[in-house]
PDB file of C-alpha atoms and ligand atoms in Angstrom:
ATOM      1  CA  UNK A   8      -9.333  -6.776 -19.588  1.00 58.00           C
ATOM      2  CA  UNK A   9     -10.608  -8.822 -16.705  1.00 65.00           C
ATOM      3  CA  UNK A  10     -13.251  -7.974 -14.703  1.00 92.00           C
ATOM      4  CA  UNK A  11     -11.303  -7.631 -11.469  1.00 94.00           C
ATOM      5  CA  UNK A  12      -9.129  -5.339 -13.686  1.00 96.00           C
ATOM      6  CA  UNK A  13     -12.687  -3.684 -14.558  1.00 96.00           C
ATOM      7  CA  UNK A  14     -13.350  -3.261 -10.618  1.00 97.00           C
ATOM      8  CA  UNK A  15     -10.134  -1.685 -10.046  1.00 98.00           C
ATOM      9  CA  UNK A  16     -10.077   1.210 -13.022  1.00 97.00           C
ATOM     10  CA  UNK A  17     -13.646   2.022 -11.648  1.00 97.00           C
ATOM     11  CA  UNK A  18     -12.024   2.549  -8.012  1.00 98.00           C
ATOM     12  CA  UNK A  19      -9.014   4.213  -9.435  1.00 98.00           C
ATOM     13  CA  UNK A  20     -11.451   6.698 -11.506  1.00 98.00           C
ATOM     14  CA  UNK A  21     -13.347   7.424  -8.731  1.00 98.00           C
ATOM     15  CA  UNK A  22     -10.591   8.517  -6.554  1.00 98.00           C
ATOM     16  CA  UNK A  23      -8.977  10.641  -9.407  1.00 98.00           C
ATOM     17  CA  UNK A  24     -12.032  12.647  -9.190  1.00 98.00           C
ATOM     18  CA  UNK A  25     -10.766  13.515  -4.698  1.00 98.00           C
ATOM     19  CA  UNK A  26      -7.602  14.780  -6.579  1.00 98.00           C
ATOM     20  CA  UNK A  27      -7.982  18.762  -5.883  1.00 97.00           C
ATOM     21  CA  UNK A  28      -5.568  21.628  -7.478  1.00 97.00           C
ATOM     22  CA  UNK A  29      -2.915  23.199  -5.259  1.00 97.00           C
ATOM     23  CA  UNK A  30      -2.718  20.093  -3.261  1.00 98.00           C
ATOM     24  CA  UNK A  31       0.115  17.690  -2.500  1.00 98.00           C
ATOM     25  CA  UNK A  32      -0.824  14.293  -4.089  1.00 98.00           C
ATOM     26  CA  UNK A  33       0.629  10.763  -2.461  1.00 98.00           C
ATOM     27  CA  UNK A  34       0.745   7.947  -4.992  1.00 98.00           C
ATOM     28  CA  UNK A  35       0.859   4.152  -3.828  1.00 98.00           C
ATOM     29  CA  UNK A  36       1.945   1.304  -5.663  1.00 97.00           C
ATOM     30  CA  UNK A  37       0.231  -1.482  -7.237  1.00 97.00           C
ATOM     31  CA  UNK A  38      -1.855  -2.732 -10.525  1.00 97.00           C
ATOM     32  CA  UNK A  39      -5.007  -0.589  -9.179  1.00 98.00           C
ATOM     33  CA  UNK A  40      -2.623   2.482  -8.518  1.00 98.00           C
ATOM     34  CA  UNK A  41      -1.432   2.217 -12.149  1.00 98.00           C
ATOM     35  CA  UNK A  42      -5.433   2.404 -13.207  1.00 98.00           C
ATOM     36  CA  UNK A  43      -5.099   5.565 -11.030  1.00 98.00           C
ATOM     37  CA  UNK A  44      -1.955   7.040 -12.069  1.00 98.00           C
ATOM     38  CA  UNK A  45      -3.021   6.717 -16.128  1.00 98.00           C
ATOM     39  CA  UNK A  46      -6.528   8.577 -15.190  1.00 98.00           C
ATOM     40  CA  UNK A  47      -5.100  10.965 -13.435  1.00 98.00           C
ATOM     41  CA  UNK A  48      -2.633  11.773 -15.955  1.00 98.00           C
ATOM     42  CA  UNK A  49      -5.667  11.567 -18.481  1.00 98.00           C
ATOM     43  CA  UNK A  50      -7.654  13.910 -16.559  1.00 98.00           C
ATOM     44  CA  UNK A  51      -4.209  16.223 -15.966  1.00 97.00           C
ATOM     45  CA  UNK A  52      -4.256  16.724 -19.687  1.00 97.00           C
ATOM     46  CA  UNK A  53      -7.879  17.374 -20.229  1.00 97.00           C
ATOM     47  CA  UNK A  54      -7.615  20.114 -17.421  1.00 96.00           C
ATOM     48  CA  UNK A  55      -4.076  21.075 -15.671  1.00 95.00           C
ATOM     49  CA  UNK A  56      -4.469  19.884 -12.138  1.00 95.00           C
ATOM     50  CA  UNK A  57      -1.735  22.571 -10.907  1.00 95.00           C
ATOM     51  CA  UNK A  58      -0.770  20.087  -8.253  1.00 98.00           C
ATOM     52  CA  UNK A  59       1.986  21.371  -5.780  1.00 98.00           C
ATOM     53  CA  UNK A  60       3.506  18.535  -5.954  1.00 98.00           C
ATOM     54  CA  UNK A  61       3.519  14.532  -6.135  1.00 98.00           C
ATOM     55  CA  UNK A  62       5.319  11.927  -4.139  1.00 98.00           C
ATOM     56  CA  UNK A  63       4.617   8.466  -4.356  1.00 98.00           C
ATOM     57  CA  UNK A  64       5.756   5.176  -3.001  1.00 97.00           C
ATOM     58  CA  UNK A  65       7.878   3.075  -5.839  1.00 96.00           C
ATOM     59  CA  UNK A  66      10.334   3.765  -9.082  1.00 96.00           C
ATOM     60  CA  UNK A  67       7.801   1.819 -10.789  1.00 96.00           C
ATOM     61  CA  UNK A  68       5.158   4.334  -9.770  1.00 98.00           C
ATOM     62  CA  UNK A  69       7.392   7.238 -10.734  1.00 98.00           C
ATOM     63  CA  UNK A  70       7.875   6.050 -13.910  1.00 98.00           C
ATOM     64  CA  UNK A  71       4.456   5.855 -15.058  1.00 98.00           C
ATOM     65  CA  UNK A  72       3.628   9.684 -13.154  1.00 98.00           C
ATOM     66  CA  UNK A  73       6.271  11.123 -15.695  1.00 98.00           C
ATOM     67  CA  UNK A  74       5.275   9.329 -18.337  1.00 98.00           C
ATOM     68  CA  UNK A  75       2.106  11.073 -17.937  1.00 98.00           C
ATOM     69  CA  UNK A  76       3.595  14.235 -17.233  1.00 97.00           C
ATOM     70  CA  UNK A  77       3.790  14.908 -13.767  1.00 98.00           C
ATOM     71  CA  UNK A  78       7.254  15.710 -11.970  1.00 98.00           C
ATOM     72  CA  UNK A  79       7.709  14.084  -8.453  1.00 98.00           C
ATOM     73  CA  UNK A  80       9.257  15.031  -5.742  1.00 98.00           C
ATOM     74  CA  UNK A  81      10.825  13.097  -2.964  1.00 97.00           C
ATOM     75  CA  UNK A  82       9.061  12.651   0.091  1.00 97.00           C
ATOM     76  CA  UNK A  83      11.675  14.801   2.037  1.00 97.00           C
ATOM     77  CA  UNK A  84      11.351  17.595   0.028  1.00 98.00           C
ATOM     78  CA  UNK A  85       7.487  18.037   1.157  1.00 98.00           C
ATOM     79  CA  UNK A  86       6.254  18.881   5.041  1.00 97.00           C
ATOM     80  CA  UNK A  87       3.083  17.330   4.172  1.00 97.00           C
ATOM     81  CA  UNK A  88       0.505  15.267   2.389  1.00 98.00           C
ATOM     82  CA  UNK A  89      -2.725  16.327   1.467  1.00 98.00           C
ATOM     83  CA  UNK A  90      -4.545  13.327  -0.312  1.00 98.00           C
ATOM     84  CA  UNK A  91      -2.729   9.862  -0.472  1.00 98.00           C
ATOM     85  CA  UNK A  92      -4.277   7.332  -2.914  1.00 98.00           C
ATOM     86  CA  UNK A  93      -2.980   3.976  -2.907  1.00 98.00           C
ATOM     87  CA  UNK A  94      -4.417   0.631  -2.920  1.00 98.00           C
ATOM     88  CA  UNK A  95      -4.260  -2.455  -0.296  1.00 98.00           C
ATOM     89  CA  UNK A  96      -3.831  -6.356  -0.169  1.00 98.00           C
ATOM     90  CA  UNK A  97      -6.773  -6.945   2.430  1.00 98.00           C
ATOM     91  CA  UNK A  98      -8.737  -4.439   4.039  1.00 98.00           C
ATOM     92  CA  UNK A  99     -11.390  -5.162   7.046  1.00 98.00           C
ATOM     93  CA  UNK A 100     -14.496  -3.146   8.374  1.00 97.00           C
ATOM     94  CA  UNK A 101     -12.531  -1.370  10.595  1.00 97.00           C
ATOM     95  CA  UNK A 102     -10.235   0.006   7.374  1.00 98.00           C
ATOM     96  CA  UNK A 103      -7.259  -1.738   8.956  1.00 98.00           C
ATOM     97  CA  UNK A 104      -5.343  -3.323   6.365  1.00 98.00           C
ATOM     98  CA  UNK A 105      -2.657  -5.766   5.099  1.00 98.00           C
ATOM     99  CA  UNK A 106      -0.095  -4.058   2.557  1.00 98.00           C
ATOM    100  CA  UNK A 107       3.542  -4.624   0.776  1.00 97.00           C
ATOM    101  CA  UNK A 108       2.262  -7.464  -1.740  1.00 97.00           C
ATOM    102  CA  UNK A 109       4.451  -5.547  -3.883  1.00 94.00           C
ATOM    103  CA  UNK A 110       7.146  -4.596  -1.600  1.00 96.00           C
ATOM    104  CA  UNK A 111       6.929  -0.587  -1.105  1.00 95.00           C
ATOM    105  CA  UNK A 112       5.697  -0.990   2.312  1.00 97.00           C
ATOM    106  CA  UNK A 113       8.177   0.927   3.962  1.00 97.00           C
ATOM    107  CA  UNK A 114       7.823   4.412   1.936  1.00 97.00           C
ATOM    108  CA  UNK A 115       3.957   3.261   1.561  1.00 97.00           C
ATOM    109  CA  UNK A 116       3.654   4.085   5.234  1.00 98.00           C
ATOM    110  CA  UNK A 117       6.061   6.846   5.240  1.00 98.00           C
ATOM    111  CA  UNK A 118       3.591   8.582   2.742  1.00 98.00           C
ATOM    112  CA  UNK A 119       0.355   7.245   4.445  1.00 98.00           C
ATOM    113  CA  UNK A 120       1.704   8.635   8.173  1.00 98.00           C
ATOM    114  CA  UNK A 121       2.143  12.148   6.674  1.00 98.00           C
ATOM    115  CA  UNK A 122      -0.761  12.357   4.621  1.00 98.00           C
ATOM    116  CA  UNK A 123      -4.385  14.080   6.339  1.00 98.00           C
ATOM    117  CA  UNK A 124      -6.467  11.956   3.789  1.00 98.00           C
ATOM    118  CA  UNK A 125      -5.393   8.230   3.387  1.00 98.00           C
ATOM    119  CA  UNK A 126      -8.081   6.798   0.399  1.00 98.00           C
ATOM    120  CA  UNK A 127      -7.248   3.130  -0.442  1.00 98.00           C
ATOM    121  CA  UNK A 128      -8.273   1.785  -3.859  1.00 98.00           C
ATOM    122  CA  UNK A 129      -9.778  -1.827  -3.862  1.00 98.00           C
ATOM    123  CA  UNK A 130     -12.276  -4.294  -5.733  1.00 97.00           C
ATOM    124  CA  UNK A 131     -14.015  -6.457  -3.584  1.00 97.00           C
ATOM    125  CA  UNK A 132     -12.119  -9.259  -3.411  1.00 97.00           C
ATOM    126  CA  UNK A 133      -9.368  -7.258  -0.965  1.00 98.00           C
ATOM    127  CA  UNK A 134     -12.570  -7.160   1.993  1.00 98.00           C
ATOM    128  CA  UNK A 135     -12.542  -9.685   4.669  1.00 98.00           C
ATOM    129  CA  UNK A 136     -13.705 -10.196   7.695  1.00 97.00           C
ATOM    130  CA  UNK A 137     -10.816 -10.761   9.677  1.00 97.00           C
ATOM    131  CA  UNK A 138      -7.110  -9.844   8.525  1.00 98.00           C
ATOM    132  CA  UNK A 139      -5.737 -12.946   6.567  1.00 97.00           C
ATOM    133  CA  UNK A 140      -6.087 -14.910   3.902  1.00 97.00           C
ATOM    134  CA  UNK A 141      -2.304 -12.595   2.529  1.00 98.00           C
ATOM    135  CA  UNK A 142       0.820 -13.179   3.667  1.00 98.00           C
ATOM    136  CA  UNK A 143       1.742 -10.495   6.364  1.00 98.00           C
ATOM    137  CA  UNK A 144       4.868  -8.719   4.438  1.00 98.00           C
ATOM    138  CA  UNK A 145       7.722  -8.048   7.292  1.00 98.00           C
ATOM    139  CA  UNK A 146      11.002  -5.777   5.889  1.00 98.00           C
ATOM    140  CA  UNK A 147      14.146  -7.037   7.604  1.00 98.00           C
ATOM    141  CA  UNK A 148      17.494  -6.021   7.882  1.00 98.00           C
ATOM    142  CA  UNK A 149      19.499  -8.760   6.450  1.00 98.00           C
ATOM    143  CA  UNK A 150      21.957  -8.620   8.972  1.00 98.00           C
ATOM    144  CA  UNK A 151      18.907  -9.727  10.999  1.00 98.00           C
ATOM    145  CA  UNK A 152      17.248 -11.616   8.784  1.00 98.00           C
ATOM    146  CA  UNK A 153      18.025 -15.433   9.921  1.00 98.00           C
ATOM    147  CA  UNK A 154      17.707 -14.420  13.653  1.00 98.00           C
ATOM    148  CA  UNK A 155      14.178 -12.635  12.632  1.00 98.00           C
ATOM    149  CA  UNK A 156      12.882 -15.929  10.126  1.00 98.00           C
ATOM    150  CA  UNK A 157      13.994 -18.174  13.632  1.00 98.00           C
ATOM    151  CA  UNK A 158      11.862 -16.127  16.355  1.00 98.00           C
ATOM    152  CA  UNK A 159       8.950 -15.811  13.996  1.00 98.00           C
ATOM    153  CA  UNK A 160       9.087 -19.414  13.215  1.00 98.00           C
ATOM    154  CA  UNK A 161       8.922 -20.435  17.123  1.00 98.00           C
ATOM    155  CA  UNK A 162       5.867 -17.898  17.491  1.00 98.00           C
ATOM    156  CA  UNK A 163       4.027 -19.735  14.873  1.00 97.00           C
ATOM    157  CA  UNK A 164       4.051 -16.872  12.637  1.00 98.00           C
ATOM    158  CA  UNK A 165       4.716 -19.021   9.606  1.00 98.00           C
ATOM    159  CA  UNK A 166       7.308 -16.783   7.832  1.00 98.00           C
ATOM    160  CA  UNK A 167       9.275 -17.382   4.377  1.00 98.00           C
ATOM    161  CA  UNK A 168      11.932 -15.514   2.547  1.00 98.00           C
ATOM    162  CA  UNK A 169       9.977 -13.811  -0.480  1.00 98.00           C
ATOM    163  CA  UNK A 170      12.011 -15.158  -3.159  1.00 98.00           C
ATOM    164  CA  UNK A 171      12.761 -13.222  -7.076  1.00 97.00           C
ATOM    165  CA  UNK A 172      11.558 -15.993 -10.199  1.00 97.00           C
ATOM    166  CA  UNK A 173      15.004 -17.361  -9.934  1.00 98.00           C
ATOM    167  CA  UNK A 174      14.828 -18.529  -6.375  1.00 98.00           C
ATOM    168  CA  UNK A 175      17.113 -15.785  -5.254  1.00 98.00           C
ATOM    169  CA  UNK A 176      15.903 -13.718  -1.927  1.00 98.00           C
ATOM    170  CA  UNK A 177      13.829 -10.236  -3.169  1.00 98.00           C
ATOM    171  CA  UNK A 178      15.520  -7.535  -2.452  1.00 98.00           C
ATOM    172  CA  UNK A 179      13.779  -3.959  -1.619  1.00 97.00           C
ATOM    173  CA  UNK A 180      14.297  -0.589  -2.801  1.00 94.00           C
ATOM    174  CA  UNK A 181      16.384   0.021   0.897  1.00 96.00           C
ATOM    175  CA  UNK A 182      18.418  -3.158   0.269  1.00 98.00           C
ATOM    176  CA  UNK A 183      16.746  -5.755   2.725  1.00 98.00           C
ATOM    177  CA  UNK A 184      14.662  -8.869   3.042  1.00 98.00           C
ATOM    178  CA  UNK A 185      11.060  -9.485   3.332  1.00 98.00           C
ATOM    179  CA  UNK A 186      10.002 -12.146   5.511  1.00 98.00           C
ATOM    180  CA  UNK A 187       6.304 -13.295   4.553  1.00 98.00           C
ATOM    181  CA  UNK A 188       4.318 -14.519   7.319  1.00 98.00           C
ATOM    182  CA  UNK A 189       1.763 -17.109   6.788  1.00 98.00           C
ATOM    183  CA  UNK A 190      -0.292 -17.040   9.760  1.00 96.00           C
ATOM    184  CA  UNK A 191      -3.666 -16.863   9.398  1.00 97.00           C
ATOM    185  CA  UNK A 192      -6.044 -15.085  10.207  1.00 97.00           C
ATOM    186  CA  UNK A 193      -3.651 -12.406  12.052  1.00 96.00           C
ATOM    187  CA  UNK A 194      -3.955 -13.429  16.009  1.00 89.00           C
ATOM    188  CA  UNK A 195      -4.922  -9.400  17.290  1.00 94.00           C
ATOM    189  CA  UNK A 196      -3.292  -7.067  14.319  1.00 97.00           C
ATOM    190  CA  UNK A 197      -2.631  -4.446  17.099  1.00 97.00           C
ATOM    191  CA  UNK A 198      -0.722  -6.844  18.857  1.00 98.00           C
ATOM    192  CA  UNK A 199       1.268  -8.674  15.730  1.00 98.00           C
ATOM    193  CA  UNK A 200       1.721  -4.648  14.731  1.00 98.00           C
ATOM    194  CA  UNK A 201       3.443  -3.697  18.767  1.00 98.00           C
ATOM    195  CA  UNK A 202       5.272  -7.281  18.718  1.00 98.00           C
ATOM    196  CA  UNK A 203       6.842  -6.422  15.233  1.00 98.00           C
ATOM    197  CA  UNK A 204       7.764  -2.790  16.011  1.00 98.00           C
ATOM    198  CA  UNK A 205       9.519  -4.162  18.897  1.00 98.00           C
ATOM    199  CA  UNK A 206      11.639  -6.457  17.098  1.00 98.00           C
ATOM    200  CA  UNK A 207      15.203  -5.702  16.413  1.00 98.00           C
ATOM    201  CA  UNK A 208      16.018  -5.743  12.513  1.00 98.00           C
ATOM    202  CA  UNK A 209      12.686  -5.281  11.680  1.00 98.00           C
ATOM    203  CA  UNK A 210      12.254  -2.362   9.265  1.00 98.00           C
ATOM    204  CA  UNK A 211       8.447  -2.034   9.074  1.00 98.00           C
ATOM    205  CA  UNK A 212       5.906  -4.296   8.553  1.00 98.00           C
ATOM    206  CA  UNK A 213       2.593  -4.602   6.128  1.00 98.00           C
ATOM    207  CA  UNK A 214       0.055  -4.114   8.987  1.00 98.00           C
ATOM    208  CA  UNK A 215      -1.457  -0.617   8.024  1.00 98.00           C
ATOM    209  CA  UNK A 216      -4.031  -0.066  11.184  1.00 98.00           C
ATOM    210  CA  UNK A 217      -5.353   3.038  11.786  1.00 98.00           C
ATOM    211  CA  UNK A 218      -4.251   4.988   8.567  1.00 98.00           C
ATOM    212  CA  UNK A 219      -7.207   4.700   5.961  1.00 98.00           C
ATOM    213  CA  UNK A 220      -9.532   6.976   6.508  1.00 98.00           C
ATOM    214  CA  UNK A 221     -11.802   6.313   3.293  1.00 98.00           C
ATOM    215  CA  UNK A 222     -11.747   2.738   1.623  1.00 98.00           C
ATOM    216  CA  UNK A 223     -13.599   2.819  -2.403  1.00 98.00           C
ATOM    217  CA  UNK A 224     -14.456  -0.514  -3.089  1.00 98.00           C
ATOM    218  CA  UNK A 225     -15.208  -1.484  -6.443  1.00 97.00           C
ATOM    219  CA  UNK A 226     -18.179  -4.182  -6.431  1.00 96.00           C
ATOM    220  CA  UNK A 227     -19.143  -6.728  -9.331  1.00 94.00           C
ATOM    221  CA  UNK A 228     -22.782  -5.269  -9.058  1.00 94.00           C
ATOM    222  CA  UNK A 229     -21.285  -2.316 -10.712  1.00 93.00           C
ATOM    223  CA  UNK A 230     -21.526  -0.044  -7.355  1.00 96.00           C
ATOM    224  CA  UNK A 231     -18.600   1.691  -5.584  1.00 97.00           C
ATOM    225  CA  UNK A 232     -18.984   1.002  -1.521  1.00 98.00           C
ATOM    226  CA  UNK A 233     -17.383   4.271  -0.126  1.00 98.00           C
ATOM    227  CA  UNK A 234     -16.184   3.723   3.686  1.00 98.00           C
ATOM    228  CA  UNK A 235     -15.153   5.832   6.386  1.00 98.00           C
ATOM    229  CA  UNK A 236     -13.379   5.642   9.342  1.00 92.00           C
TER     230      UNK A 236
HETATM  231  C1  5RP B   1       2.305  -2.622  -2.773  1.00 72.05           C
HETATM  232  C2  5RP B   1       0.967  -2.572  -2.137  1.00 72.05           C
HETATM  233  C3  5RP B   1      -0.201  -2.511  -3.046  1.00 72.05           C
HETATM  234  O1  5RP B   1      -0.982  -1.414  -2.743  1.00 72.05           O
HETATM  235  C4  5RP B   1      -0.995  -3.761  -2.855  1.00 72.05           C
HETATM  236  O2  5RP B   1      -0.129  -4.880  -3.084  1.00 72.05           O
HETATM  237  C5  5RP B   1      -2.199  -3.837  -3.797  1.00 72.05           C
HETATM  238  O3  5RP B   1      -1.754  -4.046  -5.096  1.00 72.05           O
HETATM  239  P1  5RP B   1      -2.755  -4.333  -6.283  1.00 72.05           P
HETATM  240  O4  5RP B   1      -3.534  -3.085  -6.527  1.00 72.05           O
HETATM  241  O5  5RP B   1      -1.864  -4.714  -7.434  1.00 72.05           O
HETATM  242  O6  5RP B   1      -3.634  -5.487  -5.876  1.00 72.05           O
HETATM  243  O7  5RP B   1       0.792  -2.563  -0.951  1.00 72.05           O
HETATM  244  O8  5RP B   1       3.333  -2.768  -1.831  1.00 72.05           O
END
């Protein structure tokens, strides 16, 4: 194992011990959400967690929760979330964020906007300054899609297909494009975020401001930074 893969099963273990019974549990997406998801199941088995119920955010992340013995439920089928643990491509002082590196964005913030407790899951190397330094993940429609990859282009926004291993455009769970967009650092994230909404054919976009409100950051000096909004 890596020591950034170190840093991230310390977060993840840390934030299986928020987990409370008779709670509804959110579960991101991601290689330091798996850490989570195999800890929780871990501690599930030690000591039932009689969870009301657990949504998360990807098939892949489904998967792995019944393969350690939790049922999920679709997000629908729940009128709220309790505690929503997922992890984050960047993340800044402010606990605004960059996500969608691996292309749940859209239910990501459906389950982030419901949920009372948002905790991201991070090692260090996820903090900066100011957003950047990760492509900016934008879901189109792709009936939109070439419009969309033209207007960003003349607003300098840098943006690029995301493309499968064999060159072909990736495709998301809903059926549409993601437009990566290079700028960076993000010109004002509140800004890029209004601009985006705005835009026809634009599904949703990776800019996750104003929904953390607890960030555990794994550090290499073996410490866990815990911030709050
Ligand atoms: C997936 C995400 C992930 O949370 C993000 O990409 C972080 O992943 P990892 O823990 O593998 O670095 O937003 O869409």
């Amino acid at each position: 194992m890596t020591t950034q893969d170190e840093l991230k099963q310390q977060a993840a273990a840390q934030a299986v011990a928020m987990v409370q019974p008779n709670t509804v549990l959110g579960v991101g997406t991601g290689s330091t959400v798996a850490f989570f998801i195999d800890a929780l199941g871990a501690r599930n088995r030690e000591t039932p967690l009689a969870l009301t119920a657990v949504v998360t955010t990807s098939n892949r992340s489904k998967t792995q929760l019944e393969a350690n013995g939790f049922t999920v439920s679709e997000l629908a089928a729940v009128d709220h979330v309790d505690l929503c643990v997922d992890g984050a491509d960047r993340v800044d002082h402010q606990l605004d964020g960059i996500k969608g590196g691996g292309g749940a964005l859209t239910l990501e913030k459906n389950v982030a906007i419901n949920a009372t407790r948002n905790v991201w899951i991070v090692d260090e190397s996820k903090v900066v300054t100011r957003l950047g330094g990760f492509p900016l993940p934008v879901e189109v429609l792709p009936v939109s899609a070439e419009q969309n990859l033209r207007k960003f282009t003349a607003a300098g926004l840098a943006p690029a297909f995301r493309l499968q291993a064999d060159g072909s455009r990736y495709v998301t769970h809903y059926g549409n494009y993601i437009l990566d967009l290079g700028v960076s650092p993000l010109p004002i994230p509140h800004g890029l975020a209004s601009y985006l909404d705005a835009t026809v054919g634009v599904v949703e976009h990776g800019l996750f401001l104003d929904l953390a409100d607890e960030v555990l950051i794994a550090q290499a000096d073996g410490t866990i930074a815990h911030w709050t909004r």
